[in-house]
Every structure is written in structure tokens, then in C-alpha cells.
mmCIF file with all atom_site columns, C-alpha atoms in Angstrom:
data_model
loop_
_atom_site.group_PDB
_atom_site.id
_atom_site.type_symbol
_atom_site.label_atom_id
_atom_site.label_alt_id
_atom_site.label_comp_id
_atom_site.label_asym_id
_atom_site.label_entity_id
_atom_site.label_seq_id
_atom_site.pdbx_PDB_ins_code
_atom_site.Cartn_x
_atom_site.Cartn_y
_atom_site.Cartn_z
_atom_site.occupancy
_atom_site.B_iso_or_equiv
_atom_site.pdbx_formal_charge
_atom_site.auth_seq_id
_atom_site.auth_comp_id
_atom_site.auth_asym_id
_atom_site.auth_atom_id
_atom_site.pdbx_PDB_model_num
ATOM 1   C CA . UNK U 1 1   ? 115.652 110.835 99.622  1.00 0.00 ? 889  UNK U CA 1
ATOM 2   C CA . UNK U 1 2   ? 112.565 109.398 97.348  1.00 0.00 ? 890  UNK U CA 1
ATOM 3   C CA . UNK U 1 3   ? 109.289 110.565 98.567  1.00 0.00 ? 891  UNK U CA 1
ATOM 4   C CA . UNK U 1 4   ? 105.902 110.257 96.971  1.00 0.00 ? 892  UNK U CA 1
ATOM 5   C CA . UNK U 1 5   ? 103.783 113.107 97.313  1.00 0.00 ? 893  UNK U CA 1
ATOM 6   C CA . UNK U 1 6   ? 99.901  112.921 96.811  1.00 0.00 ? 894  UNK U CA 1
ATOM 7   C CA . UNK U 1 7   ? 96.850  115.372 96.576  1.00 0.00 ? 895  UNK U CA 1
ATOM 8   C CA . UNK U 1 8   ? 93.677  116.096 95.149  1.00 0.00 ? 896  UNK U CA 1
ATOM 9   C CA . UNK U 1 9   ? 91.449  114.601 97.853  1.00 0.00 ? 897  UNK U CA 1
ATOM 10  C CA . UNK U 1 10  ? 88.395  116.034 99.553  1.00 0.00 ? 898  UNK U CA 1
ATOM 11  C CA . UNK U 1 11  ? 85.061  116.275 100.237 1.00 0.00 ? 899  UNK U CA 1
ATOM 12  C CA . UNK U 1 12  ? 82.574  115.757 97.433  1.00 0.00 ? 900  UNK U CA 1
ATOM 13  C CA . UNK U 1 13  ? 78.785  115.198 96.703  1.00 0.00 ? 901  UNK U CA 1
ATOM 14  C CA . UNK U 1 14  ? 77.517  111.688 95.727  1.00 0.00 ? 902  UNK U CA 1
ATOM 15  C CA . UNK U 1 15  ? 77.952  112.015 91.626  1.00 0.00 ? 903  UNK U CA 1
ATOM 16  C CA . UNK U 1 16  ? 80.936  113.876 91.544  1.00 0.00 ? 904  UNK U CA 1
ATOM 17  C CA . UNK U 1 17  ? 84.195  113.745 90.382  1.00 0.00 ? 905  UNK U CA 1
ATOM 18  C CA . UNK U 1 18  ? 88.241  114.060 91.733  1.00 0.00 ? 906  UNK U CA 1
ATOM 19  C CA . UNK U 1 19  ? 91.372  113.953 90.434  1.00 0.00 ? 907  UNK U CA 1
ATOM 20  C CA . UNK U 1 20  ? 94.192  112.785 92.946  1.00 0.00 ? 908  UNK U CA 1
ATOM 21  C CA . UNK U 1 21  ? 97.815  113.223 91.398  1.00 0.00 ? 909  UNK U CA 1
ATOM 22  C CA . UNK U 1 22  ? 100.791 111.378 93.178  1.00 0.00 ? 910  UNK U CA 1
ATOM 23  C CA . UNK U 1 23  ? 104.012 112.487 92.356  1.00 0.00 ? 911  UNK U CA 1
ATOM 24  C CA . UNK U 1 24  ? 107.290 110.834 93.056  1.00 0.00 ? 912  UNK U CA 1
ATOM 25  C CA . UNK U 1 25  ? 110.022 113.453 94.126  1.00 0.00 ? 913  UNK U CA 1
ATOM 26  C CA . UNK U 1 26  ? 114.015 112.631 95.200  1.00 0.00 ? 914  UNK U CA 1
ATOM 27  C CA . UNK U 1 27  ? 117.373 112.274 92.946  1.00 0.00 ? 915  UNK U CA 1
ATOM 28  C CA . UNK U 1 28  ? 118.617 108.993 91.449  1.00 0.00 ? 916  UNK U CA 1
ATOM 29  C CA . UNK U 1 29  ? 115.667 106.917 91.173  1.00 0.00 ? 917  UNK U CA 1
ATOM 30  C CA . UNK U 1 30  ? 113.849 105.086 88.081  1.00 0.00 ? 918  UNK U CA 1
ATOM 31  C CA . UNK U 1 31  ? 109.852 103.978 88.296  1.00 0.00 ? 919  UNK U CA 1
ATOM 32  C CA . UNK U 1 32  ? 108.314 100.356 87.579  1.00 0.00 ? 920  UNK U CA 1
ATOM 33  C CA . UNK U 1 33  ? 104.754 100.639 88.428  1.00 0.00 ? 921  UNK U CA 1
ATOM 34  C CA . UNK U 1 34  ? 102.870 103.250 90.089  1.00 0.00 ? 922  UNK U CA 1
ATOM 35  C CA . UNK U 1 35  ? 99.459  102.395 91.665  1.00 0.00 ? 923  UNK U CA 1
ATOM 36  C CA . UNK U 1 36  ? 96.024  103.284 93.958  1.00 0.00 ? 924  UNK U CA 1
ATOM 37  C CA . UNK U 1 37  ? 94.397  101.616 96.646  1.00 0.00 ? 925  UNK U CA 1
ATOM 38  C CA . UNK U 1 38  ? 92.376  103.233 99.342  1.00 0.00 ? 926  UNK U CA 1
ATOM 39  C CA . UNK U 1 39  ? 91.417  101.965 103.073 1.00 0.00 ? 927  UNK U CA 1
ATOM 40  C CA . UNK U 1 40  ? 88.347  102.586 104.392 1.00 0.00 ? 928  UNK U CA 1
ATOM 41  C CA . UNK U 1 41  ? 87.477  103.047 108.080 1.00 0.00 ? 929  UNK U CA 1
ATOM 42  C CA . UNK U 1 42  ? 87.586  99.929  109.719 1.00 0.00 ? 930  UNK U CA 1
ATOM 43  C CA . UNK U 1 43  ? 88.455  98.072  106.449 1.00 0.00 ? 931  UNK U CA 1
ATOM 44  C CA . UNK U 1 44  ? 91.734  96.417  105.119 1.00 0.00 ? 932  UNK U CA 1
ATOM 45  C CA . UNK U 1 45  ? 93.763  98.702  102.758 1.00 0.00 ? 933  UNK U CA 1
ATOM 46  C CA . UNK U 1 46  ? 92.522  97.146  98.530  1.00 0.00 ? 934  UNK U CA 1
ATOM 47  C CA . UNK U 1 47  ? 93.568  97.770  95.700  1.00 0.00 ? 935  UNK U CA 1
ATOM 48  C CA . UNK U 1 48  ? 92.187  100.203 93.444  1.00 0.00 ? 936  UNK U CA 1
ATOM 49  C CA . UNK U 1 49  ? 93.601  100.801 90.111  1.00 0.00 ? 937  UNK U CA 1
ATOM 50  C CA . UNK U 1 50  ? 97.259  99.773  88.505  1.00 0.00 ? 938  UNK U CA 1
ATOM 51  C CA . UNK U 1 51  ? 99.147  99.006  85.744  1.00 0.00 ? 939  UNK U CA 1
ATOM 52  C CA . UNK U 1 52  ? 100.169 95.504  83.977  1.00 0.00 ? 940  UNK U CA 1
ATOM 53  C CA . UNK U 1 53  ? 103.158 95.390  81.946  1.00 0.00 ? 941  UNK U CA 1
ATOM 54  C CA . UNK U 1 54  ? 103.374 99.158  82.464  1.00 0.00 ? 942  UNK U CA 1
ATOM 55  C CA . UNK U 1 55  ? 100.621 99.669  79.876  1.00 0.00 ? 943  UNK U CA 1
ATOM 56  C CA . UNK U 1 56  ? 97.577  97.710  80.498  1.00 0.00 ? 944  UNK U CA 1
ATOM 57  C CA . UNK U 1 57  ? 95.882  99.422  83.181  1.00 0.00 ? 945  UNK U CA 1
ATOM 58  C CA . UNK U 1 58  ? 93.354  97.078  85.985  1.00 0.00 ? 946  UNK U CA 1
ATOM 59  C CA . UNK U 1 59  ? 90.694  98.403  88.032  1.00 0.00 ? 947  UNK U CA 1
ATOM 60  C CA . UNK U 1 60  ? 88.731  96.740  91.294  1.00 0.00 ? 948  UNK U CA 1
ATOM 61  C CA . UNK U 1 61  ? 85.330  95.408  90.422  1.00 0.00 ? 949  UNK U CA 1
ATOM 62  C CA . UNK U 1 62  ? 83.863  98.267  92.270  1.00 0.00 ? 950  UNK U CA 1
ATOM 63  C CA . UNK U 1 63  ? 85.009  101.314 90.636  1.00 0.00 ? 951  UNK U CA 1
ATOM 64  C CA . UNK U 1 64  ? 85.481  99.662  87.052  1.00 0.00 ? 952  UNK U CA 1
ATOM 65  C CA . UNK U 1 65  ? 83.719  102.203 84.468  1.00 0.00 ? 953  UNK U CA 1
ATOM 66  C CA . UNK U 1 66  ? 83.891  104.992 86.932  1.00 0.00 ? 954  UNK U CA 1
ATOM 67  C CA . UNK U 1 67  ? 87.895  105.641 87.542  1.00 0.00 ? 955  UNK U CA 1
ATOM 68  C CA . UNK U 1 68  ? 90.646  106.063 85.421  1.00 0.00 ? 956  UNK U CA 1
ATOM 69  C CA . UNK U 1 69  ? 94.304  105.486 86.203  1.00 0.00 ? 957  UNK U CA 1
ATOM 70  C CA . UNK U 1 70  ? 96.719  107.576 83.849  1.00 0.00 ? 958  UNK U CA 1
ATOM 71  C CA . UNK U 1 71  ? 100.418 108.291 84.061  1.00 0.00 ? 959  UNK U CA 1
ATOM 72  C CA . UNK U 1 72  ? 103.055 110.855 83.092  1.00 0.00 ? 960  UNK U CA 1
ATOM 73  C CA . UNK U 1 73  ? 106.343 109.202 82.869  1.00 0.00 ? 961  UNK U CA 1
ATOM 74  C CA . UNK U 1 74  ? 108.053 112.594 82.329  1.00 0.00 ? 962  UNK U CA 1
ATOM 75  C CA . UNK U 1 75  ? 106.699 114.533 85.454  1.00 0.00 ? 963  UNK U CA 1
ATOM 76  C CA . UNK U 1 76  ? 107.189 111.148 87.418  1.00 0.00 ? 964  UNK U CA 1
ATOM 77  C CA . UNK U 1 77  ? 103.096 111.562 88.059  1.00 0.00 ? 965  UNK U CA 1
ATOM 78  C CA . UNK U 1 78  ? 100.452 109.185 88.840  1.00 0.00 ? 966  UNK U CA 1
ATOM 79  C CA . UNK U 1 79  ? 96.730  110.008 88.007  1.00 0.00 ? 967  UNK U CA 1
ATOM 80  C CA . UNK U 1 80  ? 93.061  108.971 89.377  1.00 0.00 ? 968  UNK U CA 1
ATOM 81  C CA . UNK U 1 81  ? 90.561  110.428 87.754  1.00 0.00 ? 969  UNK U CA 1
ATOM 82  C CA . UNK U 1 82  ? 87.150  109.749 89.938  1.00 0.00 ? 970  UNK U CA 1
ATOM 83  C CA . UNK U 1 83  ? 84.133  110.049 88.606  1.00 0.00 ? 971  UNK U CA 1
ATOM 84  C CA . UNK U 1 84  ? 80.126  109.102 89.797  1.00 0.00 ? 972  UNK U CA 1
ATOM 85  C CA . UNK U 1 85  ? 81.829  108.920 93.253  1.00 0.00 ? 973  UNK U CA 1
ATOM 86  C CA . UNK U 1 86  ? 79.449  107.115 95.492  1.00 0.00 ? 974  UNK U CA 1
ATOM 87  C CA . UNK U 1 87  ? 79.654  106.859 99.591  1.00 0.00 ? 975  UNK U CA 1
ATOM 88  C CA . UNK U 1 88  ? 81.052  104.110 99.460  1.00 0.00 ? 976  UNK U CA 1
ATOM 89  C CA . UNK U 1 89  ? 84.282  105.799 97.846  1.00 0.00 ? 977  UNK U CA 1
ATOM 90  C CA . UNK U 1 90  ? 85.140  107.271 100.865 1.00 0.00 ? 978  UNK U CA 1
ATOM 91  C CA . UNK U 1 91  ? 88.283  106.301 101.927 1.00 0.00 ? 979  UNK U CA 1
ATOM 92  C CA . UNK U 1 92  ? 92.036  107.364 102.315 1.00 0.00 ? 980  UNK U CA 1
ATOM 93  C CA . UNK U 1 93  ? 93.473  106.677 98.747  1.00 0.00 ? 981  UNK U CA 1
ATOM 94  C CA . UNK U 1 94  ? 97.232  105.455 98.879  1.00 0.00 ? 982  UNK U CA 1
ATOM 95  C CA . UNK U 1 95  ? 99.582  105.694 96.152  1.00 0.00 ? 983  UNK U CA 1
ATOM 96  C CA . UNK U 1 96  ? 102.510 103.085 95.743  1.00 0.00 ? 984  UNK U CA 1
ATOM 97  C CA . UNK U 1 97  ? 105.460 103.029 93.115  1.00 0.00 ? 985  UNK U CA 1
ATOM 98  C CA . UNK U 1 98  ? 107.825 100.489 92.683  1.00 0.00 ? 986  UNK U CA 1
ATOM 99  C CA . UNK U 1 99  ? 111.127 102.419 92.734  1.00 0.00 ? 987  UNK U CA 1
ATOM 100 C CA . UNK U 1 100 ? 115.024 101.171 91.825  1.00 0.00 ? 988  UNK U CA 1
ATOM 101 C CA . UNK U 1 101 ? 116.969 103.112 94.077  1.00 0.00 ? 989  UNK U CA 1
ATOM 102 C CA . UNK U 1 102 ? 120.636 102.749 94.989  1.00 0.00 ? 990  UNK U CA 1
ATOM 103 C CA . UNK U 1 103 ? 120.504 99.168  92.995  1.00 0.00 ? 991  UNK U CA 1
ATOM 104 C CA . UNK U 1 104 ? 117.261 97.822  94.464  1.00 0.00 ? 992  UNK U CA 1
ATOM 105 C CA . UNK U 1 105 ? 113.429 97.751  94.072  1.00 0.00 ? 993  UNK U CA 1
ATOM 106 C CA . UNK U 1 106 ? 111.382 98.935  96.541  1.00 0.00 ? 994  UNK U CA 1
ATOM 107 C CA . UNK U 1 107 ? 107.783 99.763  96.892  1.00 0.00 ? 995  UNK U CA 1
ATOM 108 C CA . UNK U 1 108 ? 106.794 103.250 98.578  1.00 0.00 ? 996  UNK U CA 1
ATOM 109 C CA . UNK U 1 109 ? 104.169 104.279 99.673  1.00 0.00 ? 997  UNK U CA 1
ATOM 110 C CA . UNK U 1 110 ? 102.573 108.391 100.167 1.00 0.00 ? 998  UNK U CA 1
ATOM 111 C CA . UNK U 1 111 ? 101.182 109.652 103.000 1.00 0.00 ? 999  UNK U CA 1
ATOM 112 C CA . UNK U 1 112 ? 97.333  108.930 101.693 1.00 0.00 ? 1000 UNK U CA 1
ATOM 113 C CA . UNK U 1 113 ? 94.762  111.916 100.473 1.00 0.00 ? 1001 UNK U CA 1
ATOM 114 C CA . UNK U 1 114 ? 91.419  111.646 102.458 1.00 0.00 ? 1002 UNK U CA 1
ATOM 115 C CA . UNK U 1 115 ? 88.267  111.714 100.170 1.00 0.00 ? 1003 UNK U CA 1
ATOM 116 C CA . UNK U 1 116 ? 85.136  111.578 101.325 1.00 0.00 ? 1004 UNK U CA 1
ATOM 117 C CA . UNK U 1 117 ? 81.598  111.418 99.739  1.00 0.00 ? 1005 UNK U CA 1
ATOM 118 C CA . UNK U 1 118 ? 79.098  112.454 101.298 1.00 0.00 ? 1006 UNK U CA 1
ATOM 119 C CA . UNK U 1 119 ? 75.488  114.878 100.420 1.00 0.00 ? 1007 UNK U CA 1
#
């Protein structure tokens, strides 16, 4: 069984910074992309950061210059480094990896890390 495992969520002051990790976990898998988005309360689930072509990493318009997506193909690991966090951050952040199991691509999804931003 594949799972996806996040953490590094939390509470934090406006201006600060978090690192959530998301790992994927199970036997006889391989990885195409692995990305963020985040759902607010009472808001649809967005994107937040990803990958294109594996390398070239895309951010939402509102957390451009502030978060950084990184990866670590060998521990199967997804970064989000969070910095400046503002209020308006606060949301459940998602991972999702696009995983080739058993001879097909699926996307998975984690359970979802709960940050919040708040003085």
C-alpha cells in the first residue's frame, strides 16, 4: 500500500517561516510529480506550488517570492519551505504525487497538515 505522509504544520506568527515535508511511503511504486495546494476554510482547495517537466518548479501568484518547493528524489520527499507567512496562509496544505503503481498512474493525495498564522 502507497501512502503519502505529511508534516511540519502549525501555528505560527505573521512573518514567520515552516517547512512541511511530504513523504511518499509503500513498496513497488515510481514518482512523476509531487505537489502543494492548501484549502482554506470555506474556500476551494488551489494550487500552491509544483513542478513542470519535473524540474521547473511554479508557484501561485500569492505566495510567489515567499515559498519554495524542493524535492528529494532519493528519500521519495516533497518540500515547502514557507517563509513571511501572512494570515492569509492559513490553510490545510495538501500534498499530491503522481504515482505508477501496479502499471498505472494515479494521483494521491496525504491527509493535509493544518497551518495557521495568526499573532
Amino acid at each position: 500500500q502507497v501512502q503519502l505522509v505529511e508534516s511540519g504544520g502549525g501555528l505560527v506568527q505573521p512573518g514567520g517561516s515552516l517547512r512541511l515535508s511530504c513523504a511518499a511511503s509503500g513498496s513497488a511504486f515510481s514518482i512523476g510529480t509531487m505537489d502543494w495546494y492548501r484549502q482554506a476554510p470555506g474556500k476551494q482547495r488551489e494550487s500552491v506550488a509544483g513542478f513542470i517537466s519535473g524540474r521547473i518548479t511554479t508557484y501561485a501568484d500569492s505566495v510567489k517570492g515567499r515559498f519554495t518547493i524542493s524535492r528529494d528524489n532519493a528519500k521519495n520527499t516533497v518540500y515547502l519551505q514557507m517563509n513571511s507567512l501572512k494570515p492569509e496562509d492559513t490553510a490545510v496544505y495538501y500534498c499530491k504525487a503522481n504515482l505508477l503503481v501496479s502499471g498505472a498512474w494515479r494521483n494521491y493525495w496525504g491527509q493535509g497538515t493544518q497551518v495557521t498564522v495568526s499573532s
